[in-house]
Coordinates of C-alpha atoms and ligand atoms in Angstrom, one line a residue:
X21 CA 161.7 113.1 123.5
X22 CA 164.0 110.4 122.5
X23 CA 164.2 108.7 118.8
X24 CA 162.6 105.8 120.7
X25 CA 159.8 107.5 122.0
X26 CA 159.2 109.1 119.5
X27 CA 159.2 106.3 116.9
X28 CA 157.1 104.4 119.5
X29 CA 154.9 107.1 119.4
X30 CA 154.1 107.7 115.4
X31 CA 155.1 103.9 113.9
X32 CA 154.4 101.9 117.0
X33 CA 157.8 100.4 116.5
X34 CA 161.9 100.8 117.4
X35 CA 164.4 99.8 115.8
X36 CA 167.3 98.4 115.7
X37 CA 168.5 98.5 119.5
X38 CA 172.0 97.4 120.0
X39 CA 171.5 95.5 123.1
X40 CA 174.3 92.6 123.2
X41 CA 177.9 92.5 121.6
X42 CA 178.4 89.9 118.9
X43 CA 179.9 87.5 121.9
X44 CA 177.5 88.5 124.3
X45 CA 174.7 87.2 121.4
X46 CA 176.7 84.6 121.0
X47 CA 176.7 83.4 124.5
X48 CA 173.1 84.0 124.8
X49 CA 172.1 81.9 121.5
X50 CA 174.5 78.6 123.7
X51 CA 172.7 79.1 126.6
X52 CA 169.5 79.0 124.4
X53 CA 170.5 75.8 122.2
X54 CA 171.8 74.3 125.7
X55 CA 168.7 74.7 127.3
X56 CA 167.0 73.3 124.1
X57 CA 169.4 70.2 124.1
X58 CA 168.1 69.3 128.0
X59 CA 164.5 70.1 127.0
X60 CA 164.8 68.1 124.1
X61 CA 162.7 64.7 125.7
X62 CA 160.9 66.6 128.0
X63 CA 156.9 67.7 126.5
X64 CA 156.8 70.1 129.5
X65 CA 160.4 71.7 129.4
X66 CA 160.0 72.2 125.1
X67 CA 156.5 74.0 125.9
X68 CA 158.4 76.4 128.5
X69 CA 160.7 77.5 126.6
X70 CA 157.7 79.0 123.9
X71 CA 155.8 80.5 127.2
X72 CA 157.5 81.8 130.6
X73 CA 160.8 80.8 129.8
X74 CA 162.0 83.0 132.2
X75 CA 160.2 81.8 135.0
X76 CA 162.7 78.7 134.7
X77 CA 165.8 79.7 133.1
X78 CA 168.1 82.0 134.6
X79 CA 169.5 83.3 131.6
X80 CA 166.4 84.4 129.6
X81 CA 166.0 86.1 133.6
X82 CA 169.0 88.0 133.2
X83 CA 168.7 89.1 129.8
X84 CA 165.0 90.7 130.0
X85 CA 166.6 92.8 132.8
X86 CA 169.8 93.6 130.6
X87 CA 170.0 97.5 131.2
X88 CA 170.2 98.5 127.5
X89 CA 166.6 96.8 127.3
X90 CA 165.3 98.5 130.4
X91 CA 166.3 101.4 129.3
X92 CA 164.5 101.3 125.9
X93 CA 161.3 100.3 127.5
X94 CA 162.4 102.6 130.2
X95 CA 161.6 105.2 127.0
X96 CA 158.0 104.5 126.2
X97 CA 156.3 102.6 129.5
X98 CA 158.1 104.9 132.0
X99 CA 160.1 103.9 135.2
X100 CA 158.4 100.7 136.8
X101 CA 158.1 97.7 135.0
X102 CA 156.7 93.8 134.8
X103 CA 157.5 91.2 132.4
X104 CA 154.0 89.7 131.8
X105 CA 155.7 86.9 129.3
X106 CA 158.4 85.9 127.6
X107 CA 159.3 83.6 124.9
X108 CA 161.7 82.3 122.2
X109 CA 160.7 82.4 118.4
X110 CA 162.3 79.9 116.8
X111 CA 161.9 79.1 113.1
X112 CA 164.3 76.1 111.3
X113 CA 165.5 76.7 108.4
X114 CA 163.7 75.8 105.0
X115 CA 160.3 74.9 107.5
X116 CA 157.2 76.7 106.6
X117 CA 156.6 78.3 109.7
X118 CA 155.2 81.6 109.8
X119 CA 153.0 84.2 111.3
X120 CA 150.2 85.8 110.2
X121 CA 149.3 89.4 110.6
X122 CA 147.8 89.8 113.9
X123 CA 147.7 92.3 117.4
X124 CA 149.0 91.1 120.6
X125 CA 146.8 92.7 123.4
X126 CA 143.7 91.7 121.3
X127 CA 144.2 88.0 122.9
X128 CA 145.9 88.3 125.9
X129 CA 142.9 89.7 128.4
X130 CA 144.3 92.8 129.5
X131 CA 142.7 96.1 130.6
X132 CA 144.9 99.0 128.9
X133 CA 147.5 99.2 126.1
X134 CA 150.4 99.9 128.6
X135 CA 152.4 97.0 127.0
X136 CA 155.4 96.6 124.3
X137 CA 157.3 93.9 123.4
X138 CA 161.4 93.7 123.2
X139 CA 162.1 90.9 120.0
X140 CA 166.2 90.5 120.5
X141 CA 167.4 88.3 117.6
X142 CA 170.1 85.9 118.7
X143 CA 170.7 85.1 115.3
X144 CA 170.4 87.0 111.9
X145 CA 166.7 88.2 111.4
X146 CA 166.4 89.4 107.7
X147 CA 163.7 88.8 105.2
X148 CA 165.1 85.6 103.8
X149 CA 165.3 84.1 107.5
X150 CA 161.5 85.3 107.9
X151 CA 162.2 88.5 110.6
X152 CA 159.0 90.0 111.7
X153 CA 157.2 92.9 109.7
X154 CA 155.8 95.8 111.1
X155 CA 152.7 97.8 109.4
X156 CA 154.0 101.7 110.2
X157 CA 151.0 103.7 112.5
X158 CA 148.6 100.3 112.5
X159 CA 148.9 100.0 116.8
X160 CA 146.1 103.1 116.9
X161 CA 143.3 101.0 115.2
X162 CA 141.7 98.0 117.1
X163 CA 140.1 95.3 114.7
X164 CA 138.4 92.3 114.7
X165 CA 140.6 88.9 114.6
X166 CA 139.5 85.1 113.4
X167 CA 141.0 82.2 114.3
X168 CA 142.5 80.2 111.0
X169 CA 144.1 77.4 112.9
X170 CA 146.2 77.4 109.6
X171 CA 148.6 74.8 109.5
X172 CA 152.3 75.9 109.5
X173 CA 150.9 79.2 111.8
X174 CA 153.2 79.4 114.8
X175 CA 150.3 81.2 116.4
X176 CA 148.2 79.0 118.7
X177 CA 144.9 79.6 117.1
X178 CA 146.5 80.8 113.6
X179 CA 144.9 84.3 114.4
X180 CA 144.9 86.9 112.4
X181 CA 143.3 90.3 111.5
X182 CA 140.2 90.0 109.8
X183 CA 140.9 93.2 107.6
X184 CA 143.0 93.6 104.1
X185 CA 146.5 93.9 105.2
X186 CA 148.6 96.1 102.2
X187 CA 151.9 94.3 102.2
X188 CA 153.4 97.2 100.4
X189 CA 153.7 99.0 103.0
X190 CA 154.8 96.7 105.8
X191 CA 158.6 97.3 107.1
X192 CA 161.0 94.0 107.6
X193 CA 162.4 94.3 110.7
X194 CA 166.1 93.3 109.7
X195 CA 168.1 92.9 113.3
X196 CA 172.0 91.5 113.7
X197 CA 172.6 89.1 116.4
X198 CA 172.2 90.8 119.6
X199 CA 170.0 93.9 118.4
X200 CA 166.6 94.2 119.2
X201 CA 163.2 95.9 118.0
X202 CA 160.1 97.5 120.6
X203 CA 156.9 97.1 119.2
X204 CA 153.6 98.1 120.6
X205 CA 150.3 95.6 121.5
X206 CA 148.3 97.0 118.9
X207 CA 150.9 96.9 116.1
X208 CA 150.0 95.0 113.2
X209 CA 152.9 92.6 112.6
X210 CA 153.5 89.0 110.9
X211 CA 156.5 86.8 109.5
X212 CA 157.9 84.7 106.5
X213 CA 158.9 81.5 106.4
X214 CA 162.9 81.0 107.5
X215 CA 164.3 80.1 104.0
X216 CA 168.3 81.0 105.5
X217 CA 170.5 78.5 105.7
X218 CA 170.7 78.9 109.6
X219 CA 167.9 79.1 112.2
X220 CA 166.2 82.4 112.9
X221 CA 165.9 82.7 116.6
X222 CA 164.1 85.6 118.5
X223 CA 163.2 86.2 122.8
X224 CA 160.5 88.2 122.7
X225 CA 159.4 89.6 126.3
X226 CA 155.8 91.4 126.8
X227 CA 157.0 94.3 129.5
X228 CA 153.6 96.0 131.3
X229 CA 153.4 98.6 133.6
X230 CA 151.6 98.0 137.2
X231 CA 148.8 99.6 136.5
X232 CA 147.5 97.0 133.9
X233 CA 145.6 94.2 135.5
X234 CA 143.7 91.4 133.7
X235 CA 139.9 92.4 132.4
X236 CA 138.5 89.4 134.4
X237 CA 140.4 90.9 137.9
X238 CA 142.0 87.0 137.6
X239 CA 146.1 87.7 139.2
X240 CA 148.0 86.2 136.5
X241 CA 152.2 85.5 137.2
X242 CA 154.5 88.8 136.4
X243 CA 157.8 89.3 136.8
X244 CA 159.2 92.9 138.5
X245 CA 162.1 93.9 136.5
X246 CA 162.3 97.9 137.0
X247 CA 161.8 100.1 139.6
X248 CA 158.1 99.3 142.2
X249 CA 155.1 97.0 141.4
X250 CA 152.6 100.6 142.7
X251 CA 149.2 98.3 141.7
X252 CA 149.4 94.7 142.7
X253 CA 147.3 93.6 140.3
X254 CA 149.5 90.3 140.1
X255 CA 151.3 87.4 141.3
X256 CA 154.8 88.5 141.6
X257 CA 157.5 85.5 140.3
X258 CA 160.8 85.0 142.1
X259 CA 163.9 85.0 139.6
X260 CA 164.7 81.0 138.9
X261 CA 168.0 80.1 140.6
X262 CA 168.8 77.4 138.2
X263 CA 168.1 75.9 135.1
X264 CA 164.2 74.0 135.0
X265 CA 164.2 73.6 139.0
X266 CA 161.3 71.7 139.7
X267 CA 159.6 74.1 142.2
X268 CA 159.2 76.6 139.5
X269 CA 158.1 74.4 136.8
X270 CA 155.4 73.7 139.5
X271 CA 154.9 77.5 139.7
X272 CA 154.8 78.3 136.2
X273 CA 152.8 75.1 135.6
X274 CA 150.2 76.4 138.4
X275 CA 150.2 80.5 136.9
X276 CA 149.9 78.6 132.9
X277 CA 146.8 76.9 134.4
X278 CA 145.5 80.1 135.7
X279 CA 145.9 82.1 132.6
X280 CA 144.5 79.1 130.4
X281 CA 141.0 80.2 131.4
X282 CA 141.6 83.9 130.2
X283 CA 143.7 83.0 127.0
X284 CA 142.0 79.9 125.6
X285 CA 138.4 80.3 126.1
X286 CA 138.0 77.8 123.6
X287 CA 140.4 75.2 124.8
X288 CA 143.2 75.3 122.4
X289 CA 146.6 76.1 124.5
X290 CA 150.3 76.7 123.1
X291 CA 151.3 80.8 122.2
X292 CA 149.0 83.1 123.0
Ligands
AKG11 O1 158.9 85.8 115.8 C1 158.0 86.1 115.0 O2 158.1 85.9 113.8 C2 156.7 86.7 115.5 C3 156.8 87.2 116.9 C4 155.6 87.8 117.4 O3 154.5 87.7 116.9 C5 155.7 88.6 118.7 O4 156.8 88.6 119.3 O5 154.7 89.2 119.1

């Protein structure tokens, strides 16, 4: 079994992953902040590049297929593999942004617990830049969740766990520019407010296997990134060709649509 797996496994988390070089993270942070700078007076560009930016940017395309990172999920989800979302985390410094404890999969309408998510950092993630923490062995338990819509909580509906979280024990998941962490759906995990003197920026990708389908049998978009999709259970997504082309925003604004009915029940929208 490899350290991965097996960390997987016990903690429900890996890491660090060296995925990029420093350039290579380098490279990937300008093609971020370039693709920011065009979204910039554009409501519907902003929102994609928070929810199925890869859908529409070729770069965020190539880099949830980088080998090292299909490799690593390779390690705990097994050979075939879709991308179910994907998304950057971006917190500015000194704002009070933050996350609160919370589960993935308990929001996102999905059958199994097949899932993990890759969080590359493309710029320093450390506790005084607010990097995600992890509670070791919490992704075996599922609890209850309320909605806070806190103010400040980058989460759409300010979820959060609705049991006492020890903070004493939670891990800071401290990654260098192009280094990545796995963590499982079930994981506990939550973040600080950025108070660095530079911007903390994450892309965090949701890989499934194609055996997981959505509860209410709805085919939601999915990207194949590894190996044979063995189920169809969904929509397969084309890679994007270039940057924010408009037949793929129509796609992705078509497959968001879709998935609104599962994810916000209620009618809020933004990160599940
Ligand atoms: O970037 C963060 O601080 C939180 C990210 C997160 O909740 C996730 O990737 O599931």
């Amino acid at each position: 079994m490899s350290t991965i797996e097996r960390d997987f496994q016990t903690q429900g988390y890996a890491f660090p992953i060296d995925i990029l070089s420093p350039r290579e993270a380098r490279e990937a942070r300008a093609a971020f902040e370039t693709a920011e700078h065009r979204a910039t007076r554009d409501d519907e560009k902003r929102e994609a590049l928070g929810r199925h930016c890869s859908w529409v940017l070729p770069f965020a395309d190539a880099l949830m297929r980088h080998p090292a990172v299909l490799d690593a999920v390779t390690a705990v989800l097994g050979p075939n593999l879709l991308v179910w979302g994907s998304e950057f985390f971006v917190k500015e410094p000194g704002t009070p942004d933050f996350v609160s404890w919370h589960q993935d999969l308990h929001y996102w309408g999905l059958a199994a617990d097949e899932e993990v998510t890759v969080w590359l950092a493309l710029s320093p993630a450390t506790p005084e830049s607010g990097c995600m923490r992890f509670l070791p062995g919490s992704h075996t338990q599922r609890v209850a969740h309320r909605d806070t819509f806190a103010k400040d909580n980058m989460l759409s509906r300010g979820q959060e766990v609705d049991v006492e979280v020890d903070d004493l024990q939670a891990v800071d998941v401290v990654l260098q520019p192009g280094q990545a962490s796995l963590h499982h759906g079930r994981l506990f995990h939550a973040s600080h407010p950025n108070r660095s003197a530079d911007r903390r920026i994450g892309f965090a990708v949701r890989y499934i296997t194609p055996q997981m389908r959505q509860s209410d049998g709805s085919r939601a978009g999915v990207s194949l990134v590894k190996g044979a999709d063995t189920h169809g259970h969904f929509e397969l997504v084309p890679s994007p060709k270039a940057e924010f082309a408009e037949h793929d925003m129509a796609r992705r604004r078509r497959l968001c649509n879709l998935a609104n009915a599962t994810l916000y029940p209620s009618g809020a929208q933004g990160r599940p």
